[in-house]
Tab-separated table of C-alpha atoms and ligand atoms in Angstrom:
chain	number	residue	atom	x	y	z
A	1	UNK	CA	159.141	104.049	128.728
A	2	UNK	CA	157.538	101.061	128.100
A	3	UNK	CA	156.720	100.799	124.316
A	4	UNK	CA	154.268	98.092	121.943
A	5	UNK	CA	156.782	95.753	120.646
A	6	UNK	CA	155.808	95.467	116.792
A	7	UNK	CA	155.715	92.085	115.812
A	8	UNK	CA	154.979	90.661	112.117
A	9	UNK	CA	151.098	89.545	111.916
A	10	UNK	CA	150.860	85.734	111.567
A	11	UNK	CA	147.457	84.414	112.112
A	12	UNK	CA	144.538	85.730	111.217
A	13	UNK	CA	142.097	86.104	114.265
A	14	UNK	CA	138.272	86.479	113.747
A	15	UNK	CA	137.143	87.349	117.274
A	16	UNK	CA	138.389	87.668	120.860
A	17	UNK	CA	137.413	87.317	124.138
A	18	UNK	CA	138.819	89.714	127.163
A	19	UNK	CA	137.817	88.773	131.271
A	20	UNK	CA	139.029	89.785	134.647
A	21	UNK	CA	139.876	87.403	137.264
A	22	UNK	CA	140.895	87.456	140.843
A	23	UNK	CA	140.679	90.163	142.898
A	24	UNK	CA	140.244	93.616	140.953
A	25	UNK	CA	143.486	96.158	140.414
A	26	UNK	CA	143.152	99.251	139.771
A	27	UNK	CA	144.374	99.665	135.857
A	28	UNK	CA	141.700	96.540	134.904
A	29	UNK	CA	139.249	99.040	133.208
A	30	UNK	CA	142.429	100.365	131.140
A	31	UNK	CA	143.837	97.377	130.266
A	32	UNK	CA	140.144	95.730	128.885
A	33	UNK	CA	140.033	99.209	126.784
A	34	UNK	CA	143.052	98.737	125.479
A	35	UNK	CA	142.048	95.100	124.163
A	36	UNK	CA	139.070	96.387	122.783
A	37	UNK	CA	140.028	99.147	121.148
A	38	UNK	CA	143.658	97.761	119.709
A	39	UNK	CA	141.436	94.769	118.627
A	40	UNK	CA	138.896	96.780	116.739
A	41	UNK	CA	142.063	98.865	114.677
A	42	UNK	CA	143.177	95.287	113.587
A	43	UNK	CA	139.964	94.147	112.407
A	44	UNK	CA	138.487	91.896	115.236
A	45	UNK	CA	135.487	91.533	117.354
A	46	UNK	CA	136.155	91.723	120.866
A	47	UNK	CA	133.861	90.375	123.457
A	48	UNK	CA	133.533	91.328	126.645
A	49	UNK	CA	132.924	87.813	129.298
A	50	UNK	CA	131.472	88.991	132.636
A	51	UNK	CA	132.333	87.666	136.099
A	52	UNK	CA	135.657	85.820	135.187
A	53	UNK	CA	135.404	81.964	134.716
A	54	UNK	CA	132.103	82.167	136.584
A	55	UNK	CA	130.283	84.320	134.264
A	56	UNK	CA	132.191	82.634	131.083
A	57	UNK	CA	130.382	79.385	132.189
A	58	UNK	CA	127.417	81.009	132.269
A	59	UNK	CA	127.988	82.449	128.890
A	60	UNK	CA	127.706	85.645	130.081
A	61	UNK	CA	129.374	87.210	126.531
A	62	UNK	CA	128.512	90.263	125.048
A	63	UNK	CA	130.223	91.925	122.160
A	64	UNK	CA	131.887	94.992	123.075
A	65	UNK	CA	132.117	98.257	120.663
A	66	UNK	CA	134.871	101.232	121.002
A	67	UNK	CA	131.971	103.454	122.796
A	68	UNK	CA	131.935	100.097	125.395
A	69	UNK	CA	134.606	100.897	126.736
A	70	UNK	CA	134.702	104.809	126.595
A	71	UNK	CA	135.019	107.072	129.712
A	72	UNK	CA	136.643	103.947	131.449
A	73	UNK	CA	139.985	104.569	131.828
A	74	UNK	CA	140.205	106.943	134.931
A	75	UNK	CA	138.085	104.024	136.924
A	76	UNK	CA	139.134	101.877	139.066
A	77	UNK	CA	137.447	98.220	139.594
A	78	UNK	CA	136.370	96.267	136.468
A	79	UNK	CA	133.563	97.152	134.256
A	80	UNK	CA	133.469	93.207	133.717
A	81	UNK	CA	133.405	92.206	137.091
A	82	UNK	CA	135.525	89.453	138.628
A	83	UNK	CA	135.162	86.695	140.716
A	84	UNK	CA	137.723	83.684	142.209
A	85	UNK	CA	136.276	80.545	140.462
A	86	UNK	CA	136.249	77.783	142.283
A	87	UNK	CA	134.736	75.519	139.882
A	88	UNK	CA	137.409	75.923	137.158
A	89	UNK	CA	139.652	74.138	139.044
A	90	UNK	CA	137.396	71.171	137.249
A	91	UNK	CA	139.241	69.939	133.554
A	92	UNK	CA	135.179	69.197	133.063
A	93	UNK	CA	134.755	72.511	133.459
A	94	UNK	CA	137.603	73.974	131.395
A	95	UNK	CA	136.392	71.823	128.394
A	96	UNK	CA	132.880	72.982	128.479
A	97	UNK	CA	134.076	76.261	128.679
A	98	UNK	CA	136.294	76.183	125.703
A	99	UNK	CA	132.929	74.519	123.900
A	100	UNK	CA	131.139	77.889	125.311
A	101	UNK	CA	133.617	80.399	123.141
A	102	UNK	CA	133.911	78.199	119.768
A	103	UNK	CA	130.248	77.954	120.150
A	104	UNK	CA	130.577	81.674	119.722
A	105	UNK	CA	133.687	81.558	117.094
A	106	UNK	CA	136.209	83.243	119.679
A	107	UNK	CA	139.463	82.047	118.265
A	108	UNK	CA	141.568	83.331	121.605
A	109	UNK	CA	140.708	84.382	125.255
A	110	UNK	CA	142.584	87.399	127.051
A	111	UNK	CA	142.932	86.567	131.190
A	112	UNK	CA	143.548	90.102	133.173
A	113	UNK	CA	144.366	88.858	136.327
A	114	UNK	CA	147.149	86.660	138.649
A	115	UNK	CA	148.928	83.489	138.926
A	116	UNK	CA	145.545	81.696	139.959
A	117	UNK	CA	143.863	83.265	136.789
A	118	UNK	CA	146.200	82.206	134.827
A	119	UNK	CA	146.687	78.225	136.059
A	120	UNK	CA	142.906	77.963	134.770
A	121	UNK	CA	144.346	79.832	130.853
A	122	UNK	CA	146.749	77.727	130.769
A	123	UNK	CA	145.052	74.481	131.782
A	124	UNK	CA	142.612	75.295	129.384
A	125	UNK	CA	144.795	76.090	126.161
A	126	UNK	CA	146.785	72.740	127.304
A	127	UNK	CA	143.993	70.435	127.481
A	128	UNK	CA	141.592	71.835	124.667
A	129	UNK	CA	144.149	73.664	122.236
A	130	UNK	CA	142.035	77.023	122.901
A	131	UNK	CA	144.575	80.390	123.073
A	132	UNK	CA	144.637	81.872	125.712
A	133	UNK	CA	146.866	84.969	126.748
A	134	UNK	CA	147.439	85.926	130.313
A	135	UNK	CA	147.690	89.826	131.662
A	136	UNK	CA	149.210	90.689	134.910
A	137	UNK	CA	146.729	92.663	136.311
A	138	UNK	CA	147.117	92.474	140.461
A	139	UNK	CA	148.112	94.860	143.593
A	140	UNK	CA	150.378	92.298	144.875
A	141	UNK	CA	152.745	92.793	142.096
A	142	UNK	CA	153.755	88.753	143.272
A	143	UNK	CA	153.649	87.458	139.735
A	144	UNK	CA	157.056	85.744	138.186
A	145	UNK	CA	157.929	87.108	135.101
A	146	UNK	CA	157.213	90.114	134.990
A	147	UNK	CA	158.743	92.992	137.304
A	148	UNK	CA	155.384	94.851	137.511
A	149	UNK	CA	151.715	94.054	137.613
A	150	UNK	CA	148.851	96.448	136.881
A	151	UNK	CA	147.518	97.625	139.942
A	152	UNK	CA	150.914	97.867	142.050
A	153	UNK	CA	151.675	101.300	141.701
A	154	UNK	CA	148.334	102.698	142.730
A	155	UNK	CA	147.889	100.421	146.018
A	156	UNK	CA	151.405	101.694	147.199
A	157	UNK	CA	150.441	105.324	146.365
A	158	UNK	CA	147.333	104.877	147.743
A	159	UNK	CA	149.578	103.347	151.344
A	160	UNK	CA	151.854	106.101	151.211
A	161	UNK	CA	149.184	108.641	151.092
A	162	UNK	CA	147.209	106.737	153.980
A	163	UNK	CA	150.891	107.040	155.713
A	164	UNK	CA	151.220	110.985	155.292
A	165	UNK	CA	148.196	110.969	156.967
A	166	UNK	CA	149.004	108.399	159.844
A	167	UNK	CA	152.064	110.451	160.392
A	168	UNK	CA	150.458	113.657	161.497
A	169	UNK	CA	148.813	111.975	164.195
A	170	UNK	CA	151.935	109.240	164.940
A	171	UNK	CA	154.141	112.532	165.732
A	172	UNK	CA	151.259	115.092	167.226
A	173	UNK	CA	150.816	112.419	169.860
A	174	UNK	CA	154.493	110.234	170.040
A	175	UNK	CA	152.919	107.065	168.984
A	176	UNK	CA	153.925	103.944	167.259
A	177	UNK	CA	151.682	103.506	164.844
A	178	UNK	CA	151.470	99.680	162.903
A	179	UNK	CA	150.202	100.063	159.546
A	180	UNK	CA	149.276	96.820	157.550
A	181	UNK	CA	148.924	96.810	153.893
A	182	UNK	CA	147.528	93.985	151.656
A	183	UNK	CA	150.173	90.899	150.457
A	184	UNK	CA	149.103	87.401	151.565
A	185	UNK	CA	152.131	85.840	150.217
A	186	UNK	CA	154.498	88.841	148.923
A	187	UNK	CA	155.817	91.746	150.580
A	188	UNK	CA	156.215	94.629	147.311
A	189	UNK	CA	153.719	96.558	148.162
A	190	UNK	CA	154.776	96.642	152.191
A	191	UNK	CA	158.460	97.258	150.763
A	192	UNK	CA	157.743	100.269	148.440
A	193	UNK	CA	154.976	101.659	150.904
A	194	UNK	CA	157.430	101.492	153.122
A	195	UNK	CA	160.767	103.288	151.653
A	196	UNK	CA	158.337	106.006	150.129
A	197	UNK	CA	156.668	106.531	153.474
A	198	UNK	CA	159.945	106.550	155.494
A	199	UNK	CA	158.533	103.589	157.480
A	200	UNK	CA	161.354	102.646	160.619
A	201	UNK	CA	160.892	99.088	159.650
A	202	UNK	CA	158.613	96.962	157.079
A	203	UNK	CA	157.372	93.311	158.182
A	204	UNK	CA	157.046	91.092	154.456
A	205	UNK	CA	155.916	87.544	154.632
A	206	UNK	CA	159.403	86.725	152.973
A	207	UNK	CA	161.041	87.513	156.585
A	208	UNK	CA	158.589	86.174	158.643
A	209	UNK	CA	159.584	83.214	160.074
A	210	UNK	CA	159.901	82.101	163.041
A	211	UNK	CA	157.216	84.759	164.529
A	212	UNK	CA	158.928	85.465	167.348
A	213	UNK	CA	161.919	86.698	166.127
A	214	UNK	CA	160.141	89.030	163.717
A	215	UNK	CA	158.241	91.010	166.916
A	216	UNK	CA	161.685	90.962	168.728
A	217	UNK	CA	163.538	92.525	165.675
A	218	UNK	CA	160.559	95.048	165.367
A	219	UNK	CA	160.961	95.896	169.294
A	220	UNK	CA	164.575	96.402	169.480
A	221	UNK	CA	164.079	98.681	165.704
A	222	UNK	CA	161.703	100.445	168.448
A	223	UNK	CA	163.623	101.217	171.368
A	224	UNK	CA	166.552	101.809	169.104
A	225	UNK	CA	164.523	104.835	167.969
A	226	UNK	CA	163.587	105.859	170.959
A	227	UNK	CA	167.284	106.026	171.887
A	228	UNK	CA	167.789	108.094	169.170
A	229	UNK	CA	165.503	110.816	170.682
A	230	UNK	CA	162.393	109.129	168.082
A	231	UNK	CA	159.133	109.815	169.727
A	232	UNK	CA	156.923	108.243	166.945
A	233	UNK	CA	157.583	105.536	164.531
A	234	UNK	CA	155.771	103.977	161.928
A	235	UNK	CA	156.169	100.309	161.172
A	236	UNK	CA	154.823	98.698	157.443
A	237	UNK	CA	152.970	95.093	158.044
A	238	UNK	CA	152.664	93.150	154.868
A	239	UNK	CA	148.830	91.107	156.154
A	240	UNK	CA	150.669	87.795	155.237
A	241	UNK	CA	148.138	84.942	155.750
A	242	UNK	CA	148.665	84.720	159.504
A	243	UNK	CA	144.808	86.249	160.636
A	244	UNK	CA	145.356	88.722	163.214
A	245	UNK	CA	149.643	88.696	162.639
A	246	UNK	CA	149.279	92.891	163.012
A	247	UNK	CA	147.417	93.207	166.616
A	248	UNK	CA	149.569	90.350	167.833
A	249	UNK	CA	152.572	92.402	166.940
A	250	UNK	CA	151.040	95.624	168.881
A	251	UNK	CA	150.094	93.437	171.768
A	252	UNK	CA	153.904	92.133	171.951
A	253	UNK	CA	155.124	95.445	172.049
A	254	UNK	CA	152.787	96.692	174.438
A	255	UNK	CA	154.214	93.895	176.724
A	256	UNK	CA	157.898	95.428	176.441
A	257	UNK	CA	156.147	98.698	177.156
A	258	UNK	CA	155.590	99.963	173.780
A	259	UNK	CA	152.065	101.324	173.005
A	260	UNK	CA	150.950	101.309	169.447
A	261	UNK	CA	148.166	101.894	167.208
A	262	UNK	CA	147.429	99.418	164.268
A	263	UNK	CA	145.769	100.991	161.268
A	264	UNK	CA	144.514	98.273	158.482
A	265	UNK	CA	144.175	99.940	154.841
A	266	UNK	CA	142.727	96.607	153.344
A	267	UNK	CA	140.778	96.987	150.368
A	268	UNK	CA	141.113	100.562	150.453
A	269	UNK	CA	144.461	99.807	148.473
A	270	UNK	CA	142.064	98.135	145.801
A	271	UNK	CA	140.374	100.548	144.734
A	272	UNK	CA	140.380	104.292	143.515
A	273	UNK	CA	141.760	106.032	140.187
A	274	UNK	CA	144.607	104.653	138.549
A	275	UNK	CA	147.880	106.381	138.648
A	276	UNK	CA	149.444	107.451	135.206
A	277	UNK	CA	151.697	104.999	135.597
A	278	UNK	CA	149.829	102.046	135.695
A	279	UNK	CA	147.195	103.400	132.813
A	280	UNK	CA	150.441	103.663	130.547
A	281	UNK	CA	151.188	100.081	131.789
A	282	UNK	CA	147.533	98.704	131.207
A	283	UNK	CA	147.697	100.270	127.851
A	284	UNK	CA	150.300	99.136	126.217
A	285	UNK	CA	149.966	95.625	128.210
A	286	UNK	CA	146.796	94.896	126.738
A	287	UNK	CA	146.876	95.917	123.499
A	288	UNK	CA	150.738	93.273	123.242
A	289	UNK	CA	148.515	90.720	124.569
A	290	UNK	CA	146.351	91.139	120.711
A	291	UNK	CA	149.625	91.699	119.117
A	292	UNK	CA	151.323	88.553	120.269
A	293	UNK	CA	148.023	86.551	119.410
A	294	UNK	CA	147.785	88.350	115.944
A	295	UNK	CA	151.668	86.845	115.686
A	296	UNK	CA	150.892	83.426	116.755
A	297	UNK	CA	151.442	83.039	120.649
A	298	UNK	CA	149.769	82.416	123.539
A	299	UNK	CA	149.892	80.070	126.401
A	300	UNK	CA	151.893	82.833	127.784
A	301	UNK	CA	151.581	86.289	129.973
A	302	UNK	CA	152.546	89.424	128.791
A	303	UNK	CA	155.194	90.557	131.033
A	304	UNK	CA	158.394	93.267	131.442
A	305	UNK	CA	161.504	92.840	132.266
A	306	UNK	CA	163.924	96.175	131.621
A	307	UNK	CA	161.341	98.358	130.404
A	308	UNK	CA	160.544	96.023	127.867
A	309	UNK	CA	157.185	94.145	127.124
A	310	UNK	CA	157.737	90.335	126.424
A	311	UNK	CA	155.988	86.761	126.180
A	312	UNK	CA	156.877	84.584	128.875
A	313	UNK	CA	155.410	81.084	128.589
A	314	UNK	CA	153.269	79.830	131.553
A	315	UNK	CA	154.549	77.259	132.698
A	316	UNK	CA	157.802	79.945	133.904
A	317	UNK	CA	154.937	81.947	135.843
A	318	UNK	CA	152.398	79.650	137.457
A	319	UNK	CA	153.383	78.784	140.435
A	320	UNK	CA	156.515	80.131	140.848
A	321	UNK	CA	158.393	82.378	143.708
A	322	UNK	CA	158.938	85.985	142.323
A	323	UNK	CA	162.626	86.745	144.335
A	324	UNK	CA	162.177	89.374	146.529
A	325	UNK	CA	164.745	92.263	146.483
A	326	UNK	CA	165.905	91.682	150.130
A	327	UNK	CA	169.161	94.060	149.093
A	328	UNK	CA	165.811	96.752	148.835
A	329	UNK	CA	164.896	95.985	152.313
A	330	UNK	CA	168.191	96.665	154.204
A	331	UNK	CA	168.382	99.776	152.008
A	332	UNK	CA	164.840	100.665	153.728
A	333	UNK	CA	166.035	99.804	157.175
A	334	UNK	CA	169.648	101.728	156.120
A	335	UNK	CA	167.174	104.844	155.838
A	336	UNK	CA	165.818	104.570	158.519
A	337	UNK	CA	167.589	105.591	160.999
B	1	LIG	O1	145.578	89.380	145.581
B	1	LIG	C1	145.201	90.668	145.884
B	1	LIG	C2	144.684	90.767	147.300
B	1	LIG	O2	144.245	92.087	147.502
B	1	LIG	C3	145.647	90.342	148.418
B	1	LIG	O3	146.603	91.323	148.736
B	1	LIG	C4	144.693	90.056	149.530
B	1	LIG	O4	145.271	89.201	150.464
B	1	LIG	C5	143.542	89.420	148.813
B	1	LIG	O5	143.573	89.912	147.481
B	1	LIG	C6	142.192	89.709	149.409
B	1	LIG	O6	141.231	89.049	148.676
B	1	LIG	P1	139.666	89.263	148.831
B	1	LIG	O7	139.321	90.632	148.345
B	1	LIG	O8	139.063	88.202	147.971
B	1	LIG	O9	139.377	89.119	150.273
């Protein structure tokens, strides 16, 4: 179980600042409550900064209480709201926001979000000397350093469950069905959707290239089934950031004879009640994120790595490749059969 490391207490902090950024994960509204309230036991303000970036430009700050952030944690979304802010990518922009929080005595800024949230925390705490701290808080579960984001666990649940579903009707009528789940650039949630659904074969933007060979592998996985005595299959399409990647795979396969359905979950995966797991994650994430500031770090994202929380500098997250478990895939495919 994944525990609060207890670290000694090395700078005093006054007041705190907590926003969302990116797209929202389910987990958000846990994580912010856990800031808040882990904050207020060790003496400091919290504010609340609405809208991301956007709203933090706006000074759109608001002090929030331990009844703020009460009946939140079984929510999805963000009570904050959250936006993908353009204009940050500005060092302009950083500074005046930076002159926005000391103008309101925040010594350090908490950033739930992903690896775009955090290029703008860490440009800012680089080029103005304001802390920041970053969260992991995104489905895609694509952020280095850290083996699991908030959010993950309750898009693939929320898959799988769309799967069970898709599965009545894939083997009441003998039809392929393609179902695509969210990942622009990573494949985790396509991967665990699919080895919890008992998908015949998962398509992740780590395998996709060239094209081509991607729909023939999926065809032969096809009429290898069928061979088998199969009459329905499902097949797990990461989106990747090919528009339109999903139909063009059902309108291959059609060509070689193969009917099939697509189903897109899209944001469906985004939203909904958090599972258990990633509540307990939230949690304990964002009340380390106080207790490494309260200890004198930042520029850094909370992460784990073996069941363990730790601090892992940004400039070992932004930007880089998470590896994907392709040993997990074959497994999948081994399973399959
Ligand atoms: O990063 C999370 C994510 O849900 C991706 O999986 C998806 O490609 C993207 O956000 C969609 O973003 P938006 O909701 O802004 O269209």
């Amino acid at each position: 179980m994944i525990e609060l490391p207890l670290l000694p207490i090395k700078r005093k902090l006054k007041s705190i600042a907590v926003l969302t950024s990116g797209g929202d994960a389910p987990g958000m509204n846990a994580a912010i409550r856990a800031v808040v309230r882990f904050g207020i036991s060790q003496h400091i303000q919290v504010y609340g900064v609405h809208k991301g970036y956007s709203g933090l430009l706006e000074g759109q700050i608001e002090p929030l209480y331990a009844s703020s952030v009460a009946n939140i944690i079984q929510r999805g979304g963000t009570i904050l709201k959250t936006d993908r802010c353009e204009a940050f990518f500005e060092k302009s922009t950083r500074k005046e926001a930076a002159h926005i929080l000391e103008r309101k005595e925040i010594d350090a800024l908490v950033v739930i979000g992903g690896d775009g949230s955090f290029t703008g925390a860490s440009l800012l705490e680089t080029e103005t000397g304001f802390s920041t701290i970053g969260v992991p808080g995104t489905i895609d579960n694509d952020v280095a350093g850290t083996e699991d984001t908030i959010g993950f666990d309750t898009a693939v649940n929320t898959a799988i469950e769309a799967i069970d579903r898709i599965r009545d009707t894939a083997s009441s009528h003998d039809r392929i069905f393609l179902v695509e789940v969210m990942g622009r650039n990573a494949g985790y949630i396509a991967l665990l959707t699919g080895v919890g659904g008992g998908a015949e074969t998962i398509v992740v933007p780590e395998h996709r290239k060239p094209t081509k060979v991607s729909i023939d592998a999926i065809s032969k996985t096809v009429e290898r089934g069928i061979k088998r005595g199969k009459s329905s299959s499902i097949i797990v399409v990461a989106e990747g950031n090919t528009p339109g990647f999903t139909q063009l795979i059902a309108a291959e396969l059609e060509k070689k004879g193969h009917a099939a359905k697509v189903c897109i979950l899209g944001h469906t995966q985004r939203g909904g009640t958090p599972t258990a797991h990633d509540r307990h994650l939230a949690s304990v994430m964002g009340a380390s994120a106080v207790m490494y500031l309260l200890n004198g770090k930042s520029n850094g994202m909370v992460g784990v790595r073996d069941d363990k929380i730790q601090l892992v500098p940004f400039s070992k997250v932004i930007g880089k490749t998470k590896p994907f478990p392709d040993e997990m895939l074959r497994f999948a495919q081994v399973l399959a059969v």
